[in-house]
Amino acid sequence: QQQVKQSPQSLIVQKGGISIINCAYENTAFDYFPWYQQFPGKGPALLIAIRPDVSEKKEGRFTISFNKSAKQFSLHIMDSQPGDSATYFCAAIAGGSQGNLIFGKGTKLSVKP
Amino acid sequence: DSGVTQTPKHLITATGQRVTLRCSPRSGDLSVYWYQQSLDQGLQFLIQYYNGEERAKGNILERFSAQQFPDLHSELNLSSLELGDSALYFCASSATPGGETQYFGPGTRLLVL
């Protein structure tokens, strides 16, 4: 019930291509879905987030698509660049006073020049 | 830079020992969260404090404890350390107890030999 399942585990994309990472959840109490980007040796950094009342959110080259009925959401990175090479984590959180993020296992993205 | 600071950056110790990890949240943030990141378990929530009080507990072992001080900095105490405790420990902070937008520190890498 508390899990967030993320795929793929790793992804190799050519420069300029589209990177797509998928996540699925079960707990319908989740109402906020952030994506975090983590570079080696660094802490996770908030990239973009979405609430279930919208189907898509775009910030620059990063887009979240959200399918509430399927309980799935995905991150699309357009025009992927070598500097985007990092590990990406989807997460979910349920509203209320307890604010612990539930993370997916992560996707290691490599963008080849 | 997220504004969250953690010390030390690296820690090497022996089994059976006790260590203390320190976290200073972003200025004005009242909530502090501790997460453990390991290769096999991913990012796991340990415990949350809000304005000095424990707010939520996750997969935190009984050998681990935490507290948040009046100046809002937090410490995570790990005792009777085992090899399996070797991991990255992250602190995050947010302005509210709901914690939707959490900012992560750079982490403490703990190696138990």
mmCIF file of C-alpha atoms in Angstrom:
data_model
loop_
_atom_site.group_PDB
_atom_site.id
_atom_site.type_symbol
_atom_site.label_atom_id
_atom_site.label_comp_id
_atom_site.label_asym_id
_atom_site.label_seq_id
_atom_site.Cartn_x
_atom_site.Cartn_y
_atom_site.Cartn_z
ATOM 1 C CA GLN A 1 0.000 0.000 0.000
ATOM 2 C CA GLN A 2 2.867 2.341 0.812
ATOM 3 C CA GLN A 3 5.087 1.420 -2.124
ATOM 4 C CA VAL A 4 6.014 3.469 -5.129
ATOM 5 C CA LYS A 5 7.281 1.330 -7.984
ATOM 6 C CA GLN A 6 9.707 2.906 -10.431
ATOM 7 C CA SER A 7 11.028 1.722 -13.778
ATOM 8 C CA PRO A 8 13.365 1.301 -15.501
ATOM 9 C CA GLN A 9 16.234 0.789 -13.085
ATOM 10 C CA SER A 10 18.659 2.256 -15.613
ATOM 11 C CA LEU A 11 18.305 4.145 -18.866
ATOM 12 C CA ILE A 12 20.710 5.093 -21.618
ATOM 13 C CA VAL A 13 19.649 7.851 -24.001
ATOM 14 C CA GLN A 14 21.422 9.654 -26.792
ATOM 15 C CA LYS A 15 21.939 13.391 -26.508
ATOM 16 C CA GLY A 16 18.871 15.178 -27.806
ATOM 17 C CA GLY A 17 16.596 12.216 -27.166
ATOM 18 C CA ILE A 18 13.652 11.865 -24.807
ATOM 19 C CA SER A 19 14.137 10.151 -21.442
ATOM 20 C CA ILE A 20 11.033 8.593 -19.906
ATOM 21 C CA ILE A 21 10.825 7.260 -16.348
ATOM 22 C CA ASN A 22 7.672 5.662 -15.002
ATOM 23 C CA CYS A 23 6.219 5.275 -11.536
ATOM 24 C CA ALA A 24 3.150 3.592 -10.120
ATOM 25 C CA TYR A 25 1.516 3.765 -6.710
ATOM 26 C CA GLU A 26 -1.266 2.034 -4.798
ATOM 27 C CA ASN A 27 -2.132 4.340 -1.937
ATOM 28 C CA THR A 28 -4.930 6.660 -3.041
ATOM 29 C CA ALA A 29 -4.200 8.928 -0.072
ATOM 30 C CA PHE A 30 -1.070 10.177 -1.840
ATOM 31 C CA ASP A 31 -1.759 13.695 -3.060
ATOM 32 C CA TYR A 32 1.609 15.133 -3.993
ATOM 33 C CA PHE A 33 4.141 13.564 -6.318
ATOM 34 C CA PRO A 34 7.630 15.100 -6.529
ATOM 35 C CA TRP A 35 10.578 14.010 -8.608
ATOM 36 C CA TYR A 36 14.087 14.321 -7.251
ATOM 37 C CA GLN A 37 17.397 14.414 -9.126
ATOM 38 C CA GLN A 38 20.531 13.139 -7.432
ATOM 39 C CA PHE A 39 24.097 13.502 -8.654
ATOM 40 C CA PRO A 40 26.851 11.275 -7.224
ATOM 41 C CA GLY A 41 27.973 12.474 -3.820
ATOM 42 C CA LYS A 42 25.085 14.916 -3.489
ATOM 43 C CA GLY A 43 21.724 14.946 -1.792
ATOM 44 C CA PRO A 44 18.485 14.579 -3.750
ATOM 45 C CA ALA A 45 17.280 17.882 -5.225
ATOM 46 C CA LEU A 46 13.646 18.637 -5.946
ATOM 47 C CA LEU A 47 13.156 18.810 -9.701
ATOM 48 C CA ILE A 48 9.431 19.105 -10.362
ATOM 49 C CA ALA A 49 6.222 18.043 -8.632
ATOM 50 C CA ILE A 50 2.557 17.502 -9.445
ATOM 51 C CA ARG A 51 -0.762 17.110 -7.686
ATOM 52 C CA PRO A 52 -3.357 14.563 -8.899
ATOM 53 C CA ASP A 53 -5.842 17.228 -9.957
ATOM 54 C CA VAL A 54 -3.756 18.025 -13.066
ATOM 55 C CA SER A 55 -2.707 15.629 -15.816
ATOM 56 C CA GLU A 56 0.498 17.333 -16.854
ATOM 57 C CA LYS A 57 3.020 19.815 -15.564
ATOM 58 C CA LYS A 58 5.896 21.218 -17.568
ATOM 59 C CA GLU A 59 8.970 23.082 -16.385
ATOM 60 C CA GLY A 60 11.497 23.726 -19.122
ATOM 61 C CA ARG A 61 12.611 20.403 -20.575
ATOM 62 C CA PHE A 62 11.011 18.432 -17.743
ATOM 63 C CA THR A 63 7.380 17.266 -17.881
ATOM 64 C CA ILE A 64 5.362 15.154 -15.476
ATOM 65 C CA SER A 65 2.416 13.234 -16.910
ATOM 66 C CA PHE A 66 -0.124 12.004 -14.372
ATOM 67 C CA ASN A 67 -2.820 9.354 -14.841
ATOM 68 C CA LYS A 68 -4.966 9.308 -11.729
ATOM 69 C CA SER A 69 -7.217 6.419 -12.778
ATOM 70 C CA ALA A 70 -4.229 4.198 -13.533
ATOM 71 C CA LYS A 71 -2.326 5.465 -10.486
ATOM 72 C CA GLN A 72 0.705 6.112 -12.627
ATOM 73 C CA PHE A 73 2.921 9.090 -13.313
ATOM 74 C CA SER A 74 5.976 9.633 -15.424
ATOM 75 C CA LEU A 75 8.836 12.039 -15.963
ATOM 76 C CA HIS A 76 9.770 13.053 -19.483
ATOM 77 C CA ILE A 77 13.077 14.797 -20.138
ATOM 78 C CA MET A 78 13.042 16.387 -23.568
ATOM 79 C CA ASP A 79 16.235 17.104 -25.509
ATOM 80 C CA SER A 80 18.245 15.110 -22.946
ATOM 81 C CA GLN A 81 21.741 16.432 -22.295
ATOM 82 C CA PRO A 82 24.866 14.784 -20.826
ATOM 83 C CA GLY A 83 24.439 17.095 -17.819
ATOM 84 C CA ASP A 84 21.126 15.363 -17.105
ATOM 85 C CA SER A 85 23.015 12.151 -16.307
ATOM 86 C CA ALA A 86 22.002 11.443 -12.721
ATOM 87 C CA THR A 87 19.733 9.209 -10.666
ATOM 88 C CA TYR A 88 16.082 10.213 -10.651
ATOM 89 C CA PHE A 89 13.659 9.309 -7.902
ATOM 90 C CA CYS A 90 9.910 9.590 -7.972
ATOM 91 C CA ALA A 91 8.202 10.012 -4.637
ATOM 92 C CA ALA A 92 4.761 10.356 -3.145
ATOM 93 C CA ILE A 93 3.377 11.861 0.005
ATOM 94 C CA ALA A 94 -0.012 11.842 1.677
ATOM 95 C CA GLY A 95 -1.407 15.109 2.939
ATOM 96 C CA GLY A 96 -1.787 15.732 6.622
ATOM 97 C CA SER A 97 0.515 16.190 9.509
ATOM 98 C CA GLN A 98 2.906 13.337 8.770
ATOM 99 C CA GLY A 99 5.055 14.307 5.844
ATOM 100 C CA ASN A 100 7.375 11.452 5.080
ATOM 101 C CA LEU A 101 8.151 10.914 1.410
ATOM 102 C CA ILE A 102 7.818 7.428 -0.029
ATOM 103 C CA PHE A 103 10.475 7.012 -2.716
ATOM 104 C CA GLY A 104 10.773 4.794 -5.741
ATOM 105 C CA LYS A 105 13.992 2.803 -6.074
ATOM 106 C CA GLY A 106 15.495 5.262 -8.538
ATOM 107 C CA THR A 107 16.493 5.311 -12.202
ATOM 108 C CA LYS A 108 20.083 5.856 -13.225
ATOM 109 C CA LEU A 109 20.048 7.924 -16.409
ATOM 110 C CA SER A 110 23.060 8.142 -18.698
ATOM 111 C CA VAL A 111 22.891 10.541 -21.621
ATOM 112 C CA LYS A 112 25.496 9.727 -24.270
ATOM 113 C CA PRO A 113 27.016 12.583 -26.268
ATOM 114 C CA ASP B 1 22.845 24.588 -2.362
ATOM 115 C CA SER B 2 19.662 23.572 -0.529
ATOM 116 C CA GLY B 3 20.457 25.504 2.637
ATOM 117 C CA VAL B 4 20.440 22.316 4.709
ATOM 118 C CA THR B 5 23.790 21.484 6.272
ATOM 119 C CA GLN B 6 24.997 18.156 7.581
ATOM 120 C CA THR B 7 28.117 17.176 9.458
ATOM 121 C CA PRO B 8 30.277 15.239 9.230
ATOM 122 C CA LYS B 9 30.448 14.506 5.499
ATOM 123 C CA HIS B 10 32.149 11.154 6.051
ATOM 124 C CA LEU B 11 32.357 8.921 9.086
ATOM 125 C CA ILE B 12 34.309 5.698 9.472
ATOM 126 C CA THR B 13 33.839 3.683 12.625
ATOM 127 C CA ALA B 14 33.871 0.144 13.959
ATOM 128 C CA THR B 15 31.104 -2.274 14.789
ATOM 129 C CA GLY B 16 29.611 -1.754 18.222
ATOM 130 C CA GLN B 17 30.422 1.932 18.296
ATOM 131 C CA ARG B 18 28.091 4.922 18.589
ATOM 132 C CA VAL B 19 28.038 7.965 16.321
ATOM 133 C CA THR B 20 26.101 11.204 16.119
ATOM 134 C CA LEU B 21 25.101 12.863 12.887
ATOM 135 C CA ARG B 22 24.144 16.520 12.869
ATOM 136 C CA CYS B 23 21.753 18.490 10.700
ATOM 137 C CA SER B 24 20.887 22.166 10.500
ATOM 138 C CA PRO B 25 17.685 22.881 8.574
ATOM 139 C CA ARG B 26 17.083 25.756 6.190
ATOM 140 C CA SER B 27 16.486 29.041 7.940
ATOM 141 C CA GLY B 28 12.881 29.160 9.089
ATOM 142 C CA ASP B 29 12.093 25.492 8.457
ATOM 143 C CA LEU B 30 10.557 23.808 11.468
ATOM 144 C CA SER B 31 10.426 20.224 10.185
ATOM 145 C CA VAL B 32 13.425 17.941 9.985
ATOM 146 C CA TYR B 33 13.408 14.491 8.402
ATOM 147 C CA TRP B 34 16.037 11.783 8.473
ATOM 148 C CA TYR B 35 16.419 9.303 5.621
ATOM 149 C CA GLN B 36 18.762 6.382 5.072
ATOM 150 C CA GLN B 37 19.976 5.578 1.573
ATOM 151 C CA SER B 38 21.466 2.206 0.834
ATOM 152 C CA LEU B 39 22.017 0.399 -2.449
ATOM 153 C CA ASP B 40 19.525 -2.351 -1.748
ATOM 154 C CA GLN B 41 16.825 -0.415 0.127
ATOM 155 C CA GLY B 42 16.913 2.934 -1.642
ATOM 156 C CA LEU B 43 15.810 6.015 0.286
ATOM 157 C CA GLN B 44 14.017 5.043 3.471
ATOM 158 C CA PHE B 45 12.335 7.446 5.855
ATOM 159 C CA LEU B 46 13.560 7.121 9.427
ATOM 160 C CA ILE B 47 11.991 9.833 11.563
ATOM 161 C CA GLN B 48 10.499 13.342 11.489
ATOM 162 C CA TYR B 49 10.623 16.147 14.019
ATOM 163 C CA TYR B 50 8.560 19.294 13.937
ATOM 164 C CA ASN B 51 9.468 22.222 16.157
ATOM 165 C CA GLY B 52 11.221 20.007 18.654
ATOM 166 C CA GLU B 53 8.651 17.225 18.836
ATOM 167 C CA GLU B 54 8.696 13.809 17.196
ATOM 168 C CA ARG B 55 6.058 13.795 14.463
ATOM 169 C CA ALA B 56 6.400 10.527 12.579
ATOM 170 C CA LYS B 57 8.448 7.369 12.699
ATOM 171 C CA GLY B 58 9.398 5.170 9.807
ATOM 172 C CA ASN B 59 11.753 2.232 9.531
ATOM 173 C CA ILE B 60 13.998 3.356 12.348
ATOM 174 C CA LEU B 61 15.796 0.712 14.369
ATOM 175 C CA GLU B 62 15.614 0.770 18.160
ATOM 176 C CA ARG B 63 19.395 1.292 18.180
ATOM 177 C CA PHE B 64 18.823 4.620 16.445
ATOM 178 C CA SER B 65 17.390 7.732 18.048
ATOM 179 C CA ALA B 66 17.052 11.378 17.146
ATOM 180 C CA GLN B 67 16.157 14.691 18.649
ATOM 181 C CA GLN B 68 15.549 18.263 17.589
ATOM 182 C CA PHE B 69 16.894 21.052 19.731
ATOM 183 C CA PRO B 70 15.395 24.475 20.525
ATOM 184 C CA ASP B 71 17.542 26.073 17.805
ATOM 185 C CA LEU B 72 15.915 23.529 15.414
ATOM 186 C CA HIS B 73 19.063 21.626 14.568
ATOM 187 C CA SER B 74 18.712 17.886 14.811
ATOM 188 C CA GLU B 75 20.956 14.997 15.724
ATOM 189 C CA LEU B 76 20.642 11.356 14.726
ATOM 190 C CA ASN B 77 22.304 8.953 17.140
ATOM 191 C CA LEU B 78 23.281 5.504 15.897
ATOM 192 C CA SER B 79 24.476 3.015 18.497
ATOM 193 C CA SER B 80 25.734 -0.581 18.614
ATOM 194 C CA LEU B 81 26.638 -0.140 14.988
ATOM 195 C CA GLU B 82 26.579 -3.096 12.636
ATOM 196 C CA LEU B 83 28.123 -3.559 9.198
ATOM 197 C CA GLY B 84 24.672 -3.225 7.660
ATOM 198 C CA ASP B 85 24.300 0.290 9.017
ATOM 199 C CA SER B 86 26.807 1.506 6.453
ATOM 200 C CA ALA B 87 24.835 3.890 4.259
ATOM 201 C CA LEU B 88 24.241 7.484 3.334
ATOM 202 C CA TYR B 89 22.175 9.378 5.872
ATOM 203 C CA PHE B 90 20.293 12.405 4.651
ATOM 204 C CA CYS B 91 18.539 15.117 6.532
ATOM 205 C CA ALA B 92 15.788 17.124 4.882
ATOM 206 C CA SER B 93 13.812 20.107 6.057
ATOM 207 C CA SER B 94 10.512 21.719 5.219
ATOM 208 C CA ALA B 95 8.598 24.722 6.429
ATOM 209 C CA THR B 96 5.499 22.780 7.414
ATOM 210 C CA PRO B 97 4.734 19.490 9.172
ATOM 211 C CA GLY B 98 3.053 18.230 6.016
ATOM 212 C CA GLY B 99 6.434 18.294 4.338
ATOM 213 C CA GLU B 100 5.459 18.333 0.702
ATOM 214 C CA THR B 101 8.475 20.360 -0.345
ATOM 215 C CA GLN B 102 11.503 18.873 1.347
ATOM 216 C CA TYR B 103 15.023 20.157 0.827
ATOM 217 C CA PHE B 104 17.799 17.658 1.323
ATOM 218 C CA GLY B 105 21.223 18.177 2.771
ATOM 219 C CA PRO B 106 24.423 16.771 1.232
ATOM 220 C CA GLY B 107 24.345 13.702 3.466
ATOM 221 C CA THR B 108 26.707 11.878 5.792
ATOM 222 C CA ARG B 109 28.383 8.768 4.424
ATOM 223 C CA LEU B 110 28.778 6.246 7.231
ATOM 224 C CA LEU B 111 31.098 3.296 6.870
ATOM 225 C CA VAL B 112 31.091 0.689 9.616
ATOM 226 C CA LEU B 113 34.092 -1.641 9.538
#
